[in-house]
mmCIF file of C-alpha atoms in Angstrom:
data_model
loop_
_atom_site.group_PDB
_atom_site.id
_atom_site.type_symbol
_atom_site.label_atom_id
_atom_site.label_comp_id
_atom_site.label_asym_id
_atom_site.label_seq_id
_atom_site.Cartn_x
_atom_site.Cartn_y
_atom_site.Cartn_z
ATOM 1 C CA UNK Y 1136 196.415 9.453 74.266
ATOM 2 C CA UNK Y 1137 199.208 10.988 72.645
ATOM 3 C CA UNK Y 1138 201.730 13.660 73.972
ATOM 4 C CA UNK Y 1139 203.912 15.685 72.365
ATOM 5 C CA UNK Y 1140 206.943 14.699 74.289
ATOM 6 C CA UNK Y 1141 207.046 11.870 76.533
ATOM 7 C CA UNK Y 1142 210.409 13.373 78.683
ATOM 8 C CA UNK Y 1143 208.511 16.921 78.808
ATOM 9 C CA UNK Y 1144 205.098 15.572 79.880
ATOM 10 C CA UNK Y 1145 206.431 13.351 82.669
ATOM 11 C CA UNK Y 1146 209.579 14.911 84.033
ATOM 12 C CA UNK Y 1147 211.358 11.344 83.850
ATOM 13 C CA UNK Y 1148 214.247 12.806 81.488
ATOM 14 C CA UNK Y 1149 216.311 16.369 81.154
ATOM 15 C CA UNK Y 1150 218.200 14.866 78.174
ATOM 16 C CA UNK Y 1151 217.828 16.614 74.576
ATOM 17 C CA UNK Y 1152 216.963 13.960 72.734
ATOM 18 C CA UNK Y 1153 213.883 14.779 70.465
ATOM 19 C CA UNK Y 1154 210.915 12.228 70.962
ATOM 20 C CA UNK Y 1155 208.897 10.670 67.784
ATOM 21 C CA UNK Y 1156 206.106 11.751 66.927
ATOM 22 C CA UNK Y 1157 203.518 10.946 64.856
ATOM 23 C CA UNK Y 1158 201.651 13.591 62.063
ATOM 24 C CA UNK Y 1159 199.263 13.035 59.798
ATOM 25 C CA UNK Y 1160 199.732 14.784 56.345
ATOM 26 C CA UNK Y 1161 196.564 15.498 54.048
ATOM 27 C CA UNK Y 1162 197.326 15.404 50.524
ATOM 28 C CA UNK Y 1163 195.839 17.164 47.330
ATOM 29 C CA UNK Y 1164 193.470 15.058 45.739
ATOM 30 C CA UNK Y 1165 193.899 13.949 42.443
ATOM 31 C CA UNK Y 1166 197.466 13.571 43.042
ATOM 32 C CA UNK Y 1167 199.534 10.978 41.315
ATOM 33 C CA UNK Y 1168 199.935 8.218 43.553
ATOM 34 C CA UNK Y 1169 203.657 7.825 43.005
ATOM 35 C CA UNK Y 1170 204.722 11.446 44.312
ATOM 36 C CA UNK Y 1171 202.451 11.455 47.172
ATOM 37 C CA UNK Y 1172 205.571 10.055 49.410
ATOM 38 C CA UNK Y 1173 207.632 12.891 48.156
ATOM 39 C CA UNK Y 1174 204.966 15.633 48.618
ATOM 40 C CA UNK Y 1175 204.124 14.723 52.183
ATOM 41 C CA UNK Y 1176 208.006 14.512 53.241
ATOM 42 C CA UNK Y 1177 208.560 17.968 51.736
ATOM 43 C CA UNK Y 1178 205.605 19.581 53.923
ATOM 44 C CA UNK Y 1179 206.650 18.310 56.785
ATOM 45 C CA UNK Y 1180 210.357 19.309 56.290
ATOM 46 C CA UNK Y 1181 208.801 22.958 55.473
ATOM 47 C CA UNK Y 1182 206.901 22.454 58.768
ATOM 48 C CA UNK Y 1183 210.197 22.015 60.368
ATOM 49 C CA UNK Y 1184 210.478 18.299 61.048
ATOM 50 C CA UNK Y 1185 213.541 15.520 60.398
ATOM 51 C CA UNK Y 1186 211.002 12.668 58.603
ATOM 52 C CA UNK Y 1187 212.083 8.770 60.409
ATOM 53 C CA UNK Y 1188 209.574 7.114 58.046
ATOM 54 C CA UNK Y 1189 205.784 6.045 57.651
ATOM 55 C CA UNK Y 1190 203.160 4.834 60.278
ATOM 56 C CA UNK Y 1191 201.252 1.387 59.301
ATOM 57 C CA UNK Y 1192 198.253 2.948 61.533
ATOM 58 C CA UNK Y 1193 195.423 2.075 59.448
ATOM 59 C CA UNK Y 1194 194.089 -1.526 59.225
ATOM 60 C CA UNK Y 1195 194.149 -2.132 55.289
ATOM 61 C CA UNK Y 1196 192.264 -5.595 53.845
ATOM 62 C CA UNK Y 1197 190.505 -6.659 51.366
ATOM 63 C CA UNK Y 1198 189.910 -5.095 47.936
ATOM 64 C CA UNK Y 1199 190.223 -1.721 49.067
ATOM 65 C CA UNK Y 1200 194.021 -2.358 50.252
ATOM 66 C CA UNK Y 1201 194.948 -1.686 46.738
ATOM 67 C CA UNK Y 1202 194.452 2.097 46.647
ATOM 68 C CA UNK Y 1203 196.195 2.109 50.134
ATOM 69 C CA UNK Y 1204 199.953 3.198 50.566
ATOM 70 C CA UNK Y 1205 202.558 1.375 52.019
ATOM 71 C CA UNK Y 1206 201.081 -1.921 53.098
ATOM 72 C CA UNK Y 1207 202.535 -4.277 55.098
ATOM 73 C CA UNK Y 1208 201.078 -7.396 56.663
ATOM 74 C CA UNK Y 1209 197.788 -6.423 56.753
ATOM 75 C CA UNK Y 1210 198.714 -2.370 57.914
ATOM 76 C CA UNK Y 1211 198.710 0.813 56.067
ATOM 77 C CA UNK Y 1212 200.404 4.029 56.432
ATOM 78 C CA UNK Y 1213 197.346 5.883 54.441
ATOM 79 C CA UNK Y 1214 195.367 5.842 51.605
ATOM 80 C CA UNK Y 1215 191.733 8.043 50.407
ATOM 81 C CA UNK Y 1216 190.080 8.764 53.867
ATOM 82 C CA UNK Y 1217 186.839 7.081 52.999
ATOM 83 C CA UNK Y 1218 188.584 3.987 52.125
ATOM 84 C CA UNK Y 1219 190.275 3.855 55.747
ATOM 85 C CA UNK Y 1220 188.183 2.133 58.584
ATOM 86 C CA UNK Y 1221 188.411 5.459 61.043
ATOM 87 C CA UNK Y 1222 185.362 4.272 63.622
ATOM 88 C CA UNK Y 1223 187.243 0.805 63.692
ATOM 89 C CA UNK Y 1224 190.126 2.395 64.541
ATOM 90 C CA UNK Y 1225 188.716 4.999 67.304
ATOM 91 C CA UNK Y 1226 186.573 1.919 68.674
ATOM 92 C CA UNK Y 1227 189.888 0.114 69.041
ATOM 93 C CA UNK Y 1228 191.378 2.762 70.480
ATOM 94 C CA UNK Y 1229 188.876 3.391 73.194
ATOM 95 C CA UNK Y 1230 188.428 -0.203 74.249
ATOM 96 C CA UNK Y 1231 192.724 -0.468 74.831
ATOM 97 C CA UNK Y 1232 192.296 2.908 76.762
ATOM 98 C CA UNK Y 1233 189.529 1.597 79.212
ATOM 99 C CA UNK Y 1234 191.875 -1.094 79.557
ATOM 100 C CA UNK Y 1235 194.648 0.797 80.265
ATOM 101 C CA UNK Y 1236 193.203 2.666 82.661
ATOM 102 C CA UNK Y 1237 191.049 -0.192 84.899
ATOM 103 C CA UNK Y 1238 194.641 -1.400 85.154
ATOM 104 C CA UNK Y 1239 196.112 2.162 86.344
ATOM 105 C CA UNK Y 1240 193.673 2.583 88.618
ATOM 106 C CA UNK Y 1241 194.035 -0.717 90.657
ATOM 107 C CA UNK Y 1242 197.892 -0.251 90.783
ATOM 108 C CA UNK Y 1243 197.499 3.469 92.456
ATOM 109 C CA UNK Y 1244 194.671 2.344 94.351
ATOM 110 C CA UNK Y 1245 194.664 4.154 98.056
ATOM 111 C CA UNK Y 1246 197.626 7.195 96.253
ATOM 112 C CA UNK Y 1247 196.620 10.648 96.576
ATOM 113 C CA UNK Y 1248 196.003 12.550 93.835
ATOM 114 C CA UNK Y 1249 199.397 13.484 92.043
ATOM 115 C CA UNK Y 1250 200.406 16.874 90.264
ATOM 116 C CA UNK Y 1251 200.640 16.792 86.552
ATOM 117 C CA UNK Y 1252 204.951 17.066 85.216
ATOM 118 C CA UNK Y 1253 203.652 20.853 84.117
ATOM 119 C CA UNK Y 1254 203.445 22.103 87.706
ATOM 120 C CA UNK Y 1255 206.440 21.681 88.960
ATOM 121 C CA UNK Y 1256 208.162 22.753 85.481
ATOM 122 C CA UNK Y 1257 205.831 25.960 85.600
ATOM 123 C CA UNK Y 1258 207.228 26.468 88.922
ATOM 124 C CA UNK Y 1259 211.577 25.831 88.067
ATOM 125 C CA UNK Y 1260 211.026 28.362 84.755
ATOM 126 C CA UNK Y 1261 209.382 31.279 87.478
ATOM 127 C CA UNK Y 1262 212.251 30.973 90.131
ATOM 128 C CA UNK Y 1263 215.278 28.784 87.788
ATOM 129 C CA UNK Y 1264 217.619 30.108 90.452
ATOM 130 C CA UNK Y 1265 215.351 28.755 93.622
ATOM 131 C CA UNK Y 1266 213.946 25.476 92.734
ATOM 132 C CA UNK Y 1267 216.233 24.044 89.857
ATOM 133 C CA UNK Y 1268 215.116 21.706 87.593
ATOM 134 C CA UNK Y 1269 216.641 18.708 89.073
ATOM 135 C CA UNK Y 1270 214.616 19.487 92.320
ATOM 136 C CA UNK Y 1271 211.336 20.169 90.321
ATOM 137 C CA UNK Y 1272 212.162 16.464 88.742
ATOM 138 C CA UNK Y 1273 212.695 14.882 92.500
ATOM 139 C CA UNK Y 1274 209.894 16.644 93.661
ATOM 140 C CA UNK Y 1275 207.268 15.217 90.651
ATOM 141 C CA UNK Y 1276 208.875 11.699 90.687
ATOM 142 C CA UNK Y 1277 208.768 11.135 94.466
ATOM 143 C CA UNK Y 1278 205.152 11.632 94.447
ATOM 144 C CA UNK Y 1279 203.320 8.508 95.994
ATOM 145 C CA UNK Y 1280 200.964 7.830 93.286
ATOM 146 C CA UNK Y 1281 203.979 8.176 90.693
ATOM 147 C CA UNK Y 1282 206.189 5.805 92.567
ATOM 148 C CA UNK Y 1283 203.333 3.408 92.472
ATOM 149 C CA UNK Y 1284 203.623 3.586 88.494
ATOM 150 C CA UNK Y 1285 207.219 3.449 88.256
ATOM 151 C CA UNK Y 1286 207.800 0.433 90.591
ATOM 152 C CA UNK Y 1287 204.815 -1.425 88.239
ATOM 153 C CA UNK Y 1288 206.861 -0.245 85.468
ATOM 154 C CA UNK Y 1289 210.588 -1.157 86.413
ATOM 155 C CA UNK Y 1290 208.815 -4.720 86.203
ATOM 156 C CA UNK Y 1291 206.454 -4.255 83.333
ATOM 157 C CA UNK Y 1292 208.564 -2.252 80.380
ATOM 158 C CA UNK Y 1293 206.682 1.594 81.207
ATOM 159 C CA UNK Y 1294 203.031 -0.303 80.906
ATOM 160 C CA UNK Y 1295 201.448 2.532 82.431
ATOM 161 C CA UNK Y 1296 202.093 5.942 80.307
ATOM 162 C CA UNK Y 1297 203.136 8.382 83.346
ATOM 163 C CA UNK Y 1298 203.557 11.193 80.858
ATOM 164 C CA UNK Y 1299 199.296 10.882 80.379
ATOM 165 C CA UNK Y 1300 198.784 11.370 84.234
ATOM 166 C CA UNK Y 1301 196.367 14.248 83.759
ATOM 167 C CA UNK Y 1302 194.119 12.515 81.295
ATOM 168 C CA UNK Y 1303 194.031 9.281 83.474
ATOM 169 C CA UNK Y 1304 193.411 11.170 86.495
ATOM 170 C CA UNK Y 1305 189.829 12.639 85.009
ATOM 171 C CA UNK Y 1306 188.421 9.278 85.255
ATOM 172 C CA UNK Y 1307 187.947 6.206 82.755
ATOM 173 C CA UNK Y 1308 185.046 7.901 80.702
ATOM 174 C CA UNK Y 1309 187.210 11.018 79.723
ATOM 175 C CA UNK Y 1310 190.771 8.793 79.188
ATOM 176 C CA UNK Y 1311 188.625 6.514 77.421
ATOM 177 C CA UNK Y 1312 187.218 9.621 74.950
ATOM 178 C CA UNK Y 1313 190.650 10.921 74.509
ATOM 179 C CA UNK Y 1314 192.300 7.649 73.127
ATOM 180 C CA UNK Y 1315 189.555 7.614 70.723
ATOM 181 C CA UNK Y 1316 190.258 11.541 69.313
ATOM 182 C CA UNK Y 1317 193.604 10.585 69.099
ATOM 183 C CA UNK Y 1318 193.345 7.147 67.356
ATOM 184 C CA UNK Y 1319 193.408 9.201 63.835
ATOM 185 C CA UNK Y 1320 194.831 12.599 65.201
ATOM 186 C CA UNK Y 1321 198.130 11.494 66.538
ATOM 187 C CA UNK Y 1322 200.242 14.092 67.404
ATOM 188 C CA UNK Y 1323 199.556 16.845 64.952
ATOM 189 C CA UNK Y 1324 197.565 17.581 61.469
ATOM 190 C CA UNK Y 1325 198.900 18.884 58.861
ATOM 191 C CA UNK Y 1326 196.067 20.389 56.468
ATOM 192 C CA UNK Y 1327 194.991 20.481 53.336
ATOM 193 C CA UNK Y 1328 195.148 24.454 53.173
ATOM 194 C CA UNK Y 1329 199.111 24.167 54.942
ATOM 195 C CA UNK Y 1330 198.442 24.826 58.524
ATOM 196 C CA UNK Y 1331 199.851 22.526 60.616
ATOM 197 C CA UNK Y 1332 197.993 21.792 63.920
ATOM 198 C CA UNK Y 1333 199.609 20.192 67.144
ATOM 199 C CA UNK Y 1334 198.726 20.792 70.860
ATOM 200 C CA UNK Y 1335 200.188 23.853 72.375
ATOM 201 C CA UNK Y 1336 201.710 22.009 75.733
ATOM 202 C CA UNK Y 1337 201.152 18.947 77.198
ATOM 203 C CA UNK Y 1338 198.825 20.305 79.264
ATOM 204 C CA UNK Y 1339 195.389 18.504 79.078
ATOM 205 C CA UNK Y 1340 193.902 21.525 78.204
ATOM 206 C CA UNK Y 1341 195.685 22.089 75.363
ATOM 207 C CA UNK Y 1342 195.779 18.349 74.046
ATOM 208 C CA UNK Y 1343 192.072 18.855 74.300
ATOM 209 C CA UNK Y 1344 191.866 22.103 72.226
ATOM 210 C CA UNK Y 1345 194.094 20.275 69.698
ATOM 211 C CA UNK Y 1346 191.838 16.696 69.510
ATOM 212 C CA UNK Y 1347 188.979 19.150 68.417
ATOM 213 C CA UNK Y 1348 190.586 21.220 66.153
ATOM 214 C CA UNK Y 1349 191.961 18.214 64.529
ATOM 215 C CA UNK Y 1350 189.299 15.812 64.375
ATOM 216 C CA UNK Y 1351 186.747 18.671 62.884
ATOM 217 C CA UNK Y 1352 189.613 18.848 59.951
ATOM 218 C CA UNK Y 1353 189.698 15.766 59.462
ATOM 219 C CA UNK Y 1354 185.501 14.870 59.272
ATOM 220 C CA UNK Y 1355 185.161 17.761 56.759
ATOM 221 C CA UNK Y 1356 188.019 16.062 54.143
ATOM 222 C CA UNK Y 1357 186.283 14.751 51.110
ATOM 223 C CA UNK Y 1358 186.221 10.521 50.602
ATOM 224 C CA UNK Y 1359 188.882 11.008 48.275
ATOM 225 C CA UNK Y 1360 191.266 13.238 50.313
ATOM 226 C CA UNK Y 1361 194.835 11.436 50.735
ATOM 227 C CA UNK Y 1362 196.202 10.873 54.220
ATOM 228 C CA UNK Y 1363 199.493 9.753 55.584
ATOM 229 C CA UNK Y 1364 201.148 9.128 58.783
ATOM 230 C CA UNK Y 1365 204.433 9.830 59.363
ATOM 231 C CA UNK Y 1366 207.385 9.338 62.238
ATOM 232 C CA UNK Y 1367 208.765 12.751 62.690
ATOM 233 C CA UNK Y 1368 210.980 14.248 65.186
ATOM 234 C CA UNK Y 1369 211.304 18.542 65.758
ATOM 235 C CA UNK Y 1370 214.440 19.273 63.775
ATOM 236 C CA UNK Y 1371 217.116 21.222 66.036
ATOM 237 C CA UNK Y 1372 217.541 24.710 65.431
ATOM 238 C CA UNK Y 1373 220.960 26.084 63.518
#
């Protein structure tokens, strides 16, 4: 499942470096194939974002991989919607997600329940002065159920995503659901009439209200409908 920002959602990181992200961009049908690149990297600097480069996110093969964009070895950063295997994808998606979380939950087997990263930053922005941030970080990491993921993950490269503690903590039915909205989803939407959605927080809740939104978006886009994923990160203020 995707969050917005991996430092923000688990409290591991007070630095100012801007996570990646990933957005996908629907484009105007009928649209010259050669400017659709240029078109998506303009709405998405509109939208306020610094563009790293496309996402190979979609499985492309076969004849249909030549009205795809951007393929390399056997990966595609988009293409016409109905040409791009979406159920495969969510499928996939679900399956490493059970996964992912039958692991989790033997390595914080006999941990109590842990608070979710938002808590405790809820908490440091109502009293800054009284519980600073660096305590409301001590306080979230020393948890015992989030040591028991960090000590797995000092030895295992961050195998188990502590910034998607909420989701994983609802059980493997809902973490397994979630992966699968956000196989296609990503992090944020931008439409075909210029909105762009993203989730309001990290906060379950609000990745939730965001999955929806963007998923309905996407199943109403006509076969023909361009999309494209992108690498993005927030571009700072002036």
């Amino acid at each position: 499942m995707p969050t917005t920002n991996t430092n923000a959602a688990d409290g591991s990181s007070s630095g100012s470096t801007a996570p990646a992200r990933t957005v996908i961009v629907c484009l105007p049908v009928n649209t010259d194939p050669q400017f659709l690149p240029s078109l998506a990297r303009a709405r998405l600097a509109t939208a306020g974002y610094t563009v790293l480069g496309t996402v190979l996110r979609f499985p492309a093969s076969g004849r249909r991989a030549r009205k795809h964009l951007d393929v390399h070895h056997g990966f595609t950063c988009g293409g016409p919607i109905g040409l791009l295997d979406l159920d495969g994808i969510r499928r996939a998606a679900a399956a490493a997600a059970a996964q992912t979380w039958q692991h989790w939950n033997y390595i914080v087997a006999g941990t109590p329940i842990a608070r979710p990263w938002w808590f405790f930053a809820d908490r440091h922005r109502a009293d800054p002065a009284h519980y600073p941030i660096a305590q409301a970080q001590q306080d979230y990491l020393t948890q015992p159920r989030i040591l028991a993921m960090r000590a797995f993950n000092a030895l295992h490269h961050n195998a188990l995503p502590t910034g998607e503690l909420e989701a994983l903590q609802q059980g493997l039915n809902t973490y397994a659901t979630l992966g699968q909205l956000a196989a296609v989803a990503a992090d944020g939407v931008a439409t075909t009439d210029g909105r762009l959605l993203t989730p309001a927080s990290t906060r379950l809740d609000d990745q939730l209200t965001y999955l929806h939104q963007a998923n309905h978006h996407l199943a109403a886009l006509p076969a023909n409908q361009p999309i494209t994923a992108y690498a993005v990160t927030v571009t700072p203020a002036a």
